[in-house]
Amino acid sequence: MSEKGGIKRVLSPSILAADFGNLRQDVKTAEEAGADTLHFDVMDGTFVPNISFGPAVIQSVREASDSFFDVHMMVKDPERYFEDMKKAGADSITIHQEATTHLDRGLNQIHELGLKAGVALNPATPESAIRYVLPLVDLVLVMSVNPGFGGQKLIPYTLDKISALCDIRKEAGLSFHIGIDGGVTKENLSTVLSAGADFIIAGSSAFHPKEKIDKNIRDLLNALQK
Ligand code: DX5
Ligand code: ZN
């Protein structure tokens, strides 16, 4: 994968858009096409209106995969499940600034488990809300849709937040990834990359239609090299 400003660009296909009845096969197809990172959207029905899956599903995929598992917890008080996520096979855990009272503690707990730590921001949350914890994170995940569902349209103003984070990262001499999650398509990917995102979550654009997973992943990976 290509590097920009020393930061490697990563594609993290979101299995939320895969066929759950055929999950291992869809993951295998994505991996054979070159994906080496997978995004797991855990939703609790409280922090977000939807319920998706928990550690058992992550573990079941882990039994058939060596990819890097990027777990996005859309869960209130996510600290309750860090150990379960690790046991299930998570390599990184991303928590929402809006979902925990003690963000600093949570990020440290994730590191203490030996995992990478990320912080996610809802569209309306400004980057200033996480200013003091930036040295603690491996990933800032900018939500480009209101979390809870795949297949939504990217909210354009969230790209301004990505650019602001790029400036902050440079000024502070930090090296966290800047992720974008929601509504990324082959059509808007170059705009997203120009804004400065380097960790790209792709749900529908990776796994839909299911006959084209292989081509979708190859196209997205190629676009990341440019
Ligand atoms: C949304 C999730 C996303 C979702 C993205 O709440 O956090 O990761 O899977 O799906 P698309 O790419 O279809 O918008
Ligand atoms: Zn996500």
PDB file of C-alpha atoms and ligand atoms in Angstrom:
ATOM      1  CA  MET A   1       0.000   0.000   0.000  1.00  0.00           C
ATOM      2  CA  SER A   2       1.162   3.506  -0.660  1.00  0.00           C
ATOM      3  CA  GLU A   3       2.481   5.996   1.847  1.00  0.00           C
ATOM      4  CA  LYS A   4       1.734   9.665   2.069  1.00  0.00           C
ATOM      5  CA  GLY A   5       3.680  11.829   4.463  1.00  0.00           C
ATOM      6  CA  GLY A   6       5.185   8.648   5.940  1.00  0.00           C
ATOM      7  CA  ILE A   7       1.788   7.198   6.893  1.00  0.00           C
ATOM      8  CA  LYS A   8       0.809   3.967   5.218  1.00  0.00           C
ATOM      9  CA  ARG A   9      -2.628   3.971   3.589  1.00  0.00           C
ATOM     10  CA  VAL A  10      -4.847   1.129   4.774  1.00  0.00           C
ATOM     11  CA  LEU A  11      -8.090  -0.307   3.413  1.00  0.00           C
ATOM     12  CA  SER A  12     -10.326  -1.842   6.063  1.00  0.00           C
ATOM     13  CA  PRO A  13     -13.384  -3.511   4.507  1.00  0.00           C
ATOM     14  CA  SER A  14     -16.355  -3.511   6.894  1.00  0.00           C
ATOM     15  CA  ILE A  15     -17.891  -6.944   7.245  1.00  0.00           C
ATOM     16  CA  LEU A  16     -21.182  -5.296   8.231  1.00  0.00           C
ATOM     17  CA  ALA A  17     -21.909  -5.243   4.497  1.00  0.00           C
ATOM     18  CA  ALA A  18     -20.938  -8.895   3.948  1.00  0.00           C
ATOM     19  CA  ASP A  19     -23.432 -11.744   3.748  1.00  0.00           C
ATOM     20  CA  PHE A  20     -23.598 -12.997   7.360  1.00  0.00           C
ATOM     21  CA  GLY A  21     -24.759 -16.384   6.132  1.00  0.00           C
ATOM     22  CA  ASN A  22     -21.590 -16.657   4.104  1.00  0.00           C
ATOM     23  CA  LEU A  23     -19.247 -14.603   6.234  1.00  0.00           C
ATOM     24  CA  ARG A  24     -16.086 -16.678   6.159  1.00  0.00           C
ATOM     25  CA  GLN A  25     -16.299 -17.077   2.402  1.00  0.00           C
ATOM     26  CA  ASP A  26     -16.858 -13.343   1.837  1.00  0.00           C
ATOM     27  CA  VAL A  27     -13.875 -12.592   4.092  1.00  0.00           C
ATOM     28  CA  LYS A  28     -11.761 -15.116   2.212  1.00  0.00           C
ATOM     29  CA  THR A  29     -12.688 -13.542  -1.113  1.00  0.00           C
ATOM     30  CA  ALA A  30     -11.744 -10.093   0.212  1.00  0.00           C
ATOM     31  CA  GLU A  31      -8.433 -11.400   1.538  1.00  0.00           C
ATOM     32  CA  GLU A  32      -7.582 -13.204  -1.686  1.00  0.00           C
ATOM     33  CA  ALA A  33      -8.163  -9.904  -3.480  1.00  0.00           C
ATOM     34  CA  GLY A  34      -5.523  -8.294  -1.237  1.00  0.00           C
ATOM     35  CA  ALA A  35      -7.304  -7.069   1.900  1.00  0.00           C
ATOM     36  CA  ASP A  36      -5.195  -7.590   5.018  1.00  0.00           C
ATOM     37  CA  THR A  37      -7.313  -5.602   7.480  1.00  0.00           C
ATOM     38  CA  LEU A  38     -10.986  -6.071   8.395  1.00  0.00           C
ATOM     39  CA  HIS A  39     -13.379  -3.674  10.134  1.00  0.00           C
ATOM     40  CA  PHE A  40     -15.889  -5.055  12.664  1.00  0.00           C
ATOM     41  CA  ASP A  41     -18.831  -2.818  13.580  1.00  0.00           C
ATOM     42  CA  VAL A  42     -20.087  -3.742  17.022  1.00  0.00           C
ATOM     43  CA  MET A  43     -23.411  -1.982  17.805  1.00  0.00           C
ATOM     44  CA  ASP A  44     -25.297  -2.130  21.081  1.00  0.00           C
ATOM     45  CA  GLY A  45     -28.755  -0.716  20.298  1.00  0.00           C
ATOM     46  CA  THR A  46     -28.166   2.041  22.885  1.00  0.00           C
ATOM     47  CA  PHE A  47     -25.310   4.215  21.696  1.00  0.00           C
ATOM     48  CA  VAL A  48     -26.585   3.649  18.162  1.00  0.00           C
ATOM     49  CA  PRO A  49     -30.116   2.612  17.140  1.00  0.00           C
ATOM     50  CA  ASN A  50     -29.009  -0.655  15.567  1.00  0.00           C
ATOM     51  CA  ILE A  51     -27.727  -3.986  16.951  1.00  0.00           C
ATOM     52  CA  SER A  52     -25.143  -5.861  14.904  1.00  0.00           C
ATOM     53  CA  PHE A  53     -22.953  -8.580  16.470  1.00  0.00           C
ATOM     54  CA  GLY A  54     -20.569  -9.171  19.341  1.00  0.00           C
ATOM     55  CA  PRO A  55     -17.375 -11.041  20.151  1.00  0.00           C
ATOM     56  CA  ALA A  56     -18.679 -14.494  19.141  1.00  0.00           C
ATOM     57  CA  VAL A  57     -18.899 -13.437  15.505  1.00  0.00           C
ATOM     58  CA  ILE A  58     -15.455 -11.824  15.613  1.00  0.00           C
ATOM     59  CA  GLN A  59     -14.023 -15.018  17.079  1.00  0.00           C
ATOM     60  CA  SER A  60     -15.638 -17.143  14.433  1.00  0.00           C
ATOM     61  CA  VAL A  61     -14.023 -15.050  11.682  1.00  0.00           C
ATOM     62  CA  ARG A  62     -10.720 -15.060  13.574  1.00  0.00           C
ATOM     63  CA  GLU A  63     -10.636 -18.853  13.454  1.00  0.00           C
ATOM     64  CA  ALA A  64     -10.336 -18.584   9.669  1.00  0.00           C
ATOM     65  CA  SER A  65      -8.354 -15.375   9.244  1.00  0.00           C
ATOM     66  CA  ASP A  66      -4.927 -13.905  10.015  1.00  0.00           C
ATOM     67  CA  SER A  67      -5.853 -10.372   8.967  1.00  0.00           C
ATOM     68  CA  PHE A  68      -5.572  -7.349  11.233  1.00  0.00           C
ATOM     69  CA  PHE A  69      -8.904  -7.017  13.064  1.00  0.00           C
ATOM     70  CA  ASP A  70     -10.015  -3.427  13.556  1.00  0.00           C
ATOM     71  CA  VAL A  71     -12.947  -3.436  15.986  1.00  0.00           C
ATOM     72  CA  HIS A  72     -15.167  -0.325  15.976  1.00  0.00           C
ATOM     73  CA  MET A  73     -17.238  -0.291  19.141  1.00  0.00           C
ATOM     74  CA  MET A  74     -20.463   1.693  18.798  1.00  0.00           C
ATOM     75  CA  VAL A  75     -21.224   0.743  22.373  1.00  0.00           C
ATOM     76  CA  LYS A  76     -21.965   2.768  25.486  1.00  0.00           C
ATOM     77  CA  ASP A  77     -19.359   2.275  28.221  1.00  0.00           C
ATOM     78  CA  PRO A  78     -17.250   0.067  25.942  1.00  0.00           C
ATOM     79  CA  GLU A  79     -14.695  -0.660  28.706  1.00  0.00           C
ATOM     80  CA  ARG A  80     -17.009  -3.474  29.801  1.00  0.00           C
ATOM     81  CA  TYR A  81     -16.044  -5.515  26.741  1.00  0.00           C
ATOM     82  CA  PHE A  82     -12.356  -4.814  26.048  1.00  0.00           C
ATOM     83  CA  GLU A  83     -11.154  -8.149  27.353  1.00  0.00           C
ATOM     84  CA  ASP A  84     -13.851 -10.030  25.453  1.00  0.00           C
ATOM     85  CA  MET A  85     -12.809  -8.270  22.248  1.00  0.00           C
ATOM     86  CA  LYS A  86      -9.190  -9.169  22.802  1.00  0.00           C
ATOM     87  CA  LYS A  87     -10.072 -12.812  23.467  1.00  0.00           C
ATOM     88  CA  ALA A  88     -12.185 -12.843  20.310  1.00  0.00           C
ATOM     89  CA  GLY A  89      -9.185 -11.772  18.234  1.00  0.00           C
ATOM     90  CA  ALA A  90      -9.214  -7.965  18.052  1.00  0.00           C
ATOM     91  CA  ASP A  91      -5.929  -6.277  17.116  1.00  0.00           C
ATOM     92  CA  SER A  92      -7.242  -2.789  17.638  1.00  0.00           C
ATOM     93  CA  ILE A  93     -10.233  -1.335  19.446  1.00  0.00           C
ATOM     94  CA  THR A  94     -11.762   2.003  18.521  1.00  0.00           C
ATOM     95  CA  ILE A  95     -14.116   3.657  20.984  1.00  0.00           C
ATOM     96  CA  HIS A  96     -16.328   6.700  20.623  1.00  0.00           C
ATOM     97  CA  GLN A  97     -15.489   9.924  22.412  1.00  0.00           C
ATOM     98  CA  GLU A  98     -19.253  10.323  22.951  1.00  0.00           C
ATOM     99  CA  ALA A  99     -19.781   6.860  24.458  1.00  0.00           C
ATOM    100  CA  THR A 100     -17.437   6.910  27.426  1.00  0.00           C
ATOM    101  CA  THR A 101     -17.068   9.193  30.418  1.00  0.00           C
ATOM    102  CA  HIS A 102     -13.388   8.319  30.868  1.00  0.00           C
ATOM    103  CA  LEU A 103     -11.813   8.384  27.459  1.00  0.00           C
ATOM    104  CA  ASP A 104      -8.240   8.638  28.715  1.00  0.00           C
ATOM    105  CA  ARG A 105      -8.696   5.630  30.976  1.00  0.00           C
ATOM    106  CA  GLY A 106     -10.334   3.595  28.223  1.00  0.00           C
ATOM    107  CA  LEU A 107      -7.555   4.254  25.721  1.00  0.00           C
ATOM    108  CA  ASN A 108      -4.947   3.298  28.300  1.00  0.00           C
ATOM    109  CA  GLN A 109      -6.828   0.109  29.134  1.00  0.00           C
ATOM    110  CA  ILE A 110      -6.797  -0.887  25.476  1.00  0.00           C
ATOM    111  CA  HIS A 111      -3.035  -0.358  25.309  1.00  0.00           C
ATOM    112  CA  GLU A 112      -2.553  -2.308  28.527  1.00  0.00           C
ATOM    113  CA  LEU A 113      -4.171  -5.278  26.800  1.00  0.00           C
ATOM    114  CA  GLY A 114      -1.490  -4.990  24.116  1.00  0.00           C
ATOM    115  CA  LEU A 115      -3.869  -3.680  21.443  1.00  0.00           C
ATOM    116  CA  LYS A 116      -3.873  -0.587  19.244  1.00  0.00           C
ATOM    117  CA  ALA A 117      -6.280   2.098  20.385  1.00  0.00           C
ATOM    118  CA  GLY A 118      -8.526   4.310  18.289  1.00  0.00           C
ATOM    119  CA  VAL A 119     -10.989   7.070  19.033  1.00  0.00           C
ATOM    120  CA  ALA A 120     -14.026   7.741  16.837  1.00  0.00           C
ATOM    121  CA  LEU A 121     -15.877  11.024  16.431  1.00  0.00           C
ATOM    122  CA  ASN A 122     -19.504  11.399  15.395  1.00  0.00           C
ATOM    123  CA  PRO A 123     -20.053  13.911  12.591  1.00  0.00           C
ATOM    124  CA  ALA A 124     -21.097  16.706  14.969  1.00  0.00           C
ATOM    125  CA  THR A 125     -18.185  16.234  17.408  1.00  0.00           C
ATOM    126  CA  PRO A 126     -15.281  18.637  16.824  1.00  0.00           C
ATOM    127  CA  GLU A 127     -11.685  17.433  16.713  1.00  0.00           C
ATOM    128  CA  SER A 128     -10.940  19.706  19.691  1.00  0.00           C
ATOM    129  CA  ALA A 129     -12.824  17.208  21.917  1.00  0.00           C
ATOM    130  CA  ILE A 130      -9.915  14.759  21.659  1.00  0.00           C
ATOM    131  CA  ARG A 131      -7.031  17.211  21.560  1.00  0.00           C
ATOM    132  CA  TYR A 132      -5.384  16.027  24.789  1.00  0.00           C
ATOM    133  CA  VAL A 133      -5.581  12.312  24.047  1.00  0.00           C
ATOM    134  CA  LEU A 134      -4.111  12.464  20.541  1.00  0.00           C
ATOM    135  CA  PRO A 135      -0.685  11.267  21.771  1.00  0.00           C
ATOM    136  CA  LEU A 136      -2.448   8.142  23.105  1.00  0.00           C
ATOM    137  CA  VAL A 137      -4.128   7.019  19.902  1.00  0.00           C
ATOM    138  CA  ASP A 138      -3.113   4.968  16.884  1.00  0.00           C
ATOM    139  CA  LEU A 139      -6.226   5.968  14.922  1.00  0.00           C
ATOM    140  CA  VAL A 140      -8.696   8.829  14.852  1.00  0.00           C
ATOM    141  CA  LEU A 141     -11.801   7.542  13.115  1.00  0.00           C
ATOM    142  CA  VAL A 142     -13.834  10.347  11.585  1.00  0.00           C
ATOM    143  CA  MET A 143     -17.414   9.213  11.152  1.00  0.00           C
ATOM    144  CA  SER A 144     -18.598  10.514   7.815  1.00  0.00           C
ATOM    145  CA  VAL A 145     -22.154   9.290   8.527  1.00  0.00           C
ATOM    146  CA  ASN A 146     -24.157   9.083  11.732  1.00  0.00           C
ATOM    147  CA  PRO A 147     -23.107   5.676  13.040  1.00  0.00           C
ATOM    148  CA  GLY A 148     -25.493   2.749  13.158  1.00  0.00           C
ATOM    149  CA  PHE A 149     -26.081   1.705   9.573  1.00  0.00           C
ATOM    150  CA  GLY A 150     -24.149   0.861   6.452  1.00  0.00           C
ATOM    151  CA  GLY A 151     -25.040   2.220   3.048  1.00  0.00           C
ATOM    152  CA  GLN A 152     -25.528   5.883   4.014  1.00  0.00           C
ATOM    153  CA  LYS A 153     -24.324   8.962   2.149  1.00  0.00           C
ATOM    154  CA  LEU A 154     -21.093  10.663   3.168  1.00  0.00           C
ATOM    155  CA  ILE A 155     -21.647  13.983   4.956  1.00  0.00           C
ATOM    156  CA  PRO A 156     -19.326  16.422   3.126  1.00  0.00           C
ATOM    157  CA  TYR A 157     -18.407  18.665   6.082  1.00  0.00           C
ATOM    158  CA  THR A 158     -16.695  15.721   7.792  1.00  0.00           C
ATOM    159  CA  LEU A 159     -13.901  16.059   5.215  1.00  0.00           C
ATOM    160  CA  ASP A 160     -13.033  19.440   6.774  1.00  0.00           C
ATOM    161  CA  LYS A 161     -12.480  17.633  10.068  1.00  0.00           C
ATOM    162  CA  ILE A 162     -10.091  15.213   8.355  1.00  0.00           C
ATOM    163  CA  SER A 163      -8.067  18.093   6.942  1.00  0.00           C
ATOM    164  CA  ALA A 164      -8.004  19.823  10.340  1.00  0.00           C
ATOM    165  CA  LEU A 165      -6.718  16.609  11.936  1.00  0.00           C
ATOM    166  CA  CYS A 166      -3.981  16.369   9.300  1.00  0.00           C
ATOM    167  CA  ASP A 167      -2.783  19.854  10.252  1.00  0.00           C
ATOM    168  CA  ILE A 168      -2.918  19.073  13.968  1.00  0.00           C
ATOM    169  CA  ARG A 169      -1.004  15.815  13.467  1.00  0.00           C
ATOM    170  CA  LYS A 170       1.719  17.564  11.500  1.00  0.00           C
ATOM    171  CA  GLU A 171       2.035  20.417  13.950  1.00  0.00           C
ATOM    172  CA  ALA A 172       2.259  18.054  16.918  1.00  0.00           C
ATOM    173  CA  GLY A 173       4.668  15.657  15.186  1.00  0.00           C
ATOM    174  CA  LEU A 174       2.327  12.703  15.793  1.00  0.00           C
ATOM    175  CA  SER A 175       1.731   9.695  13.561  1.00  0.00           C
ATOM    176  CA  PHE A 176      -1.787   8.382  14.253  1.00  0.00           C
ATOM    177  CA  HIS A 177      -3.856   7.194  11.320  1.00  0.00           C
ATOM    178  CA  ILE A 178      -6.767   9.344  10.199  1.00  0.00           C
ATOM    179  CA  GLY A 179      -9.700   7.116   9.310  1.00  0.00           C
ATOM    180  CA  ILE A 180     -12.947   7.749   7.523  1.00  0.00           C
ATOM    181  CA  ASP A 181     -16.006   5.592   8.079  1.00  0.00           C
ATOM    182  CA  GLY A 182     -19.250   5.786   6.152  1.00  0.00           C
ATOM    183  CA  GLY A 183     -20.349   6.373   2.601  1.00  0.00           C
ATOM    184  CA  VAL A 184     -16.942   5.915   0.967  1.00  0.00           C
ATOM    185  CA  THR A 185     -17.393   4.909  -2.669  1.00  0.00           C
ATOM    186  CA  LYS A 186     -15.116   4.368  -5.665  1.00  0.00           C
ATOM    187  CA  GLU A 187     -16.438   7.701  -6.925  1.00  0.00           C
ATOM    188  CA  ASN A 188     -15.605   9.819  -3.870  1.00  0.00           C
ATOM    189  CA  LEU A 189     -12.453   7.977  -2.775  1.00  0.00           C
ATOM    190  CA  SER A 190     -10.027  10.378  -4.450  1.00  0.00           C
ATOM    191  CA  THR A 191     -11.696  13.342  -2.702  1.00  0.00           C
ATOM    192  CA  VAL A 192     -11.488  11.477   0.605  1.00  0.00           C
ATOM    193  CA  LEU A 193      -7.777  10.763   0.064  1.00  0.00           C
ATOM    194  CA  SER A 194      -7.089  14.368  -0.939  1.00  0.00           C
ATOM    195  CA  ALA A 195      -8.698  15.535   2.300  1.00  0.00           C
ATOM    196  CA  GLY A 196      -6.023  13.480   4.075  1.00  0.00           C
ATOM    197  CA  ALA A 197      -7.670  10.233   5.166  1.00  0.00           C
ATOM    198  CA  ASP A 198      -5.260   7.281   5.246  1.00  0.00           C
ATOM    199  CA  PHE A 199      -7.359   4.535   6.898  1.00  0.00           C
ATOM    200  CA  ILE A 200     -10.338   3.857   4.695  1.00  0.00           C
ATOM    201  CA  ILE A 201     -13.354   1.899   5.887  1.00  0.00           C
ATOM    202  CA  ALA A 202     -15.443   0.510   3.043  1.00  0.00           C
ATOM    203  CA  GLY A 203     -18.644  -1.451   3.656  1.00  0.00           C
ATOM    204  CA  SER A 204     -21.058  -1.390   0.748  1.00  0.00           C
ATOM    205  CA  SER A 205     -18.379  -0.380  -1.749  1.00  0.00           C
ATOM    206  CA  ALA A 206     -16.368  -3.479  -0.777  1.00  0.00           C
ATOM    207  CA  PHE A 207     -19.022  -6.174  -0.321  1.00  0.00           C
ATOM    208  CA  HIS A 208     -21.854  -5.104  -2.670  1.00  0.00           C
ATOM    209  CA  PRO A 209     -22.837  -6.609  -4.956  1.00  0.00           C
ATOM    210  CA  LYS A 210     -21.583  -9.872  -3.521  1.00  0.00           C
ATOM    211  CA  GLU A 211     -20.542 -11.238  -6.921  1.00  0.00           C
ATOM    212  CA  LYS A 212     -18.058  -8.364  -7.211  1.00  0.00           C
ATOM    213  CA  ILE A 213     -16.222  -8.441  -3.870  1.00  0.00           C
ATOM    214  CA  ASP A 214     -12.973  -9.410  -5.590  1.00  0.00           C
ATOM    215  CA  LYS A 215     -13.107  -6.573  -8.143  1.00  0.00           C
ATOM    216  CA  ASN A 216     -14.307  -4.045  -5.576  1.00  0.00           C
ATOM    217  CA  ILE A 217     -11.387  -4.733  -3.255  1.00  0.00           C
ATOM    218  CA  ARG A 218      -8.845  -4.657  -6.077  1.00  0.00           C
ATOM    219  CA  ASP A 219     -10.225  -1.351  -7.375  1.00  0.00           C
ATOM    220  CA  LEU A 220     -10.221   0.217  -3.918  1.00  0.00           C
ATOM    221  CA  LEU A 221      -6.676  -0.985  -3.201  1.00  0.00           C
ATOM    222  CA  ASN A 222      -5.475   0.333  -6.558  1.00  0.00           C
ATOM    223  CA  ALA A 223      -7.021   3.711  -5.845  1.00  0.00           C
ATOM    224  CA  LEU A 224      -5.153   3.823  -2.540  1.00  0.00           C
ATOM    225  CA  GLN A 225      -1.819   3.411  -4.340  1.00  0.00           C
ATOM    226  CA  LYS A 226      -2.332   6.531  -6.439  1.00  0.00           C
TER     227      LYS A 226
HETATM  228  C1  DX5 B   1     -21.557   2.709  10.261  1.00  0.00           C
HETATM  229  C2  DX5 B   1     -20.381   1.783  10.403  1.00  0.00           C
HETATM  230  C3  DX5 B   1     -19.615   1.628   9.165  1.00  0.00           C
HETATM  231  C4  DX5 B   1     -20.341   0.950   8.032  1.00  0.00           C
HETATM  232  C5  DX5 B   1     -19.883   1.603   6.764  1.00  0.00           C
HETATM  233  O1  DX5 B   1     -22.132   2.923  11.491  1.00  0.00           O
HETATM  234  O2  DX5 B   1     -19.497   2.258  11.407  1.00  0.00           O
HETATM  235  O3  DX5 B   1     -18.354   0.987   9.378  1.00  0.00           O
HETATM  236  O4  DX5 B   1     -20.103  -0.425   7.940  1.00  0.00           O
HETATM  237  O5  DX5 B   1     -20.643   1.145   5.721  1.00  0.00           O
HETATM  238  P1  DX5 B   1     -20.687   1.892   4.322  1.00  0.00           P
HETATM  239  O6  DX5 B   1     -19.293   1.892   3.776  1.00  0.00           O
HETATM  240  O7  DX5 B   1     -21.651   1.072   3.546  1.00  0.00           O
HETATM  241  O8  DX5 B   1     -21.186   3.309   4.582  1.00  0.00           O
HETATM  242 ZN    ZN B   2     -17.431   1.331  11.477  1.00  0.00          ZN
END
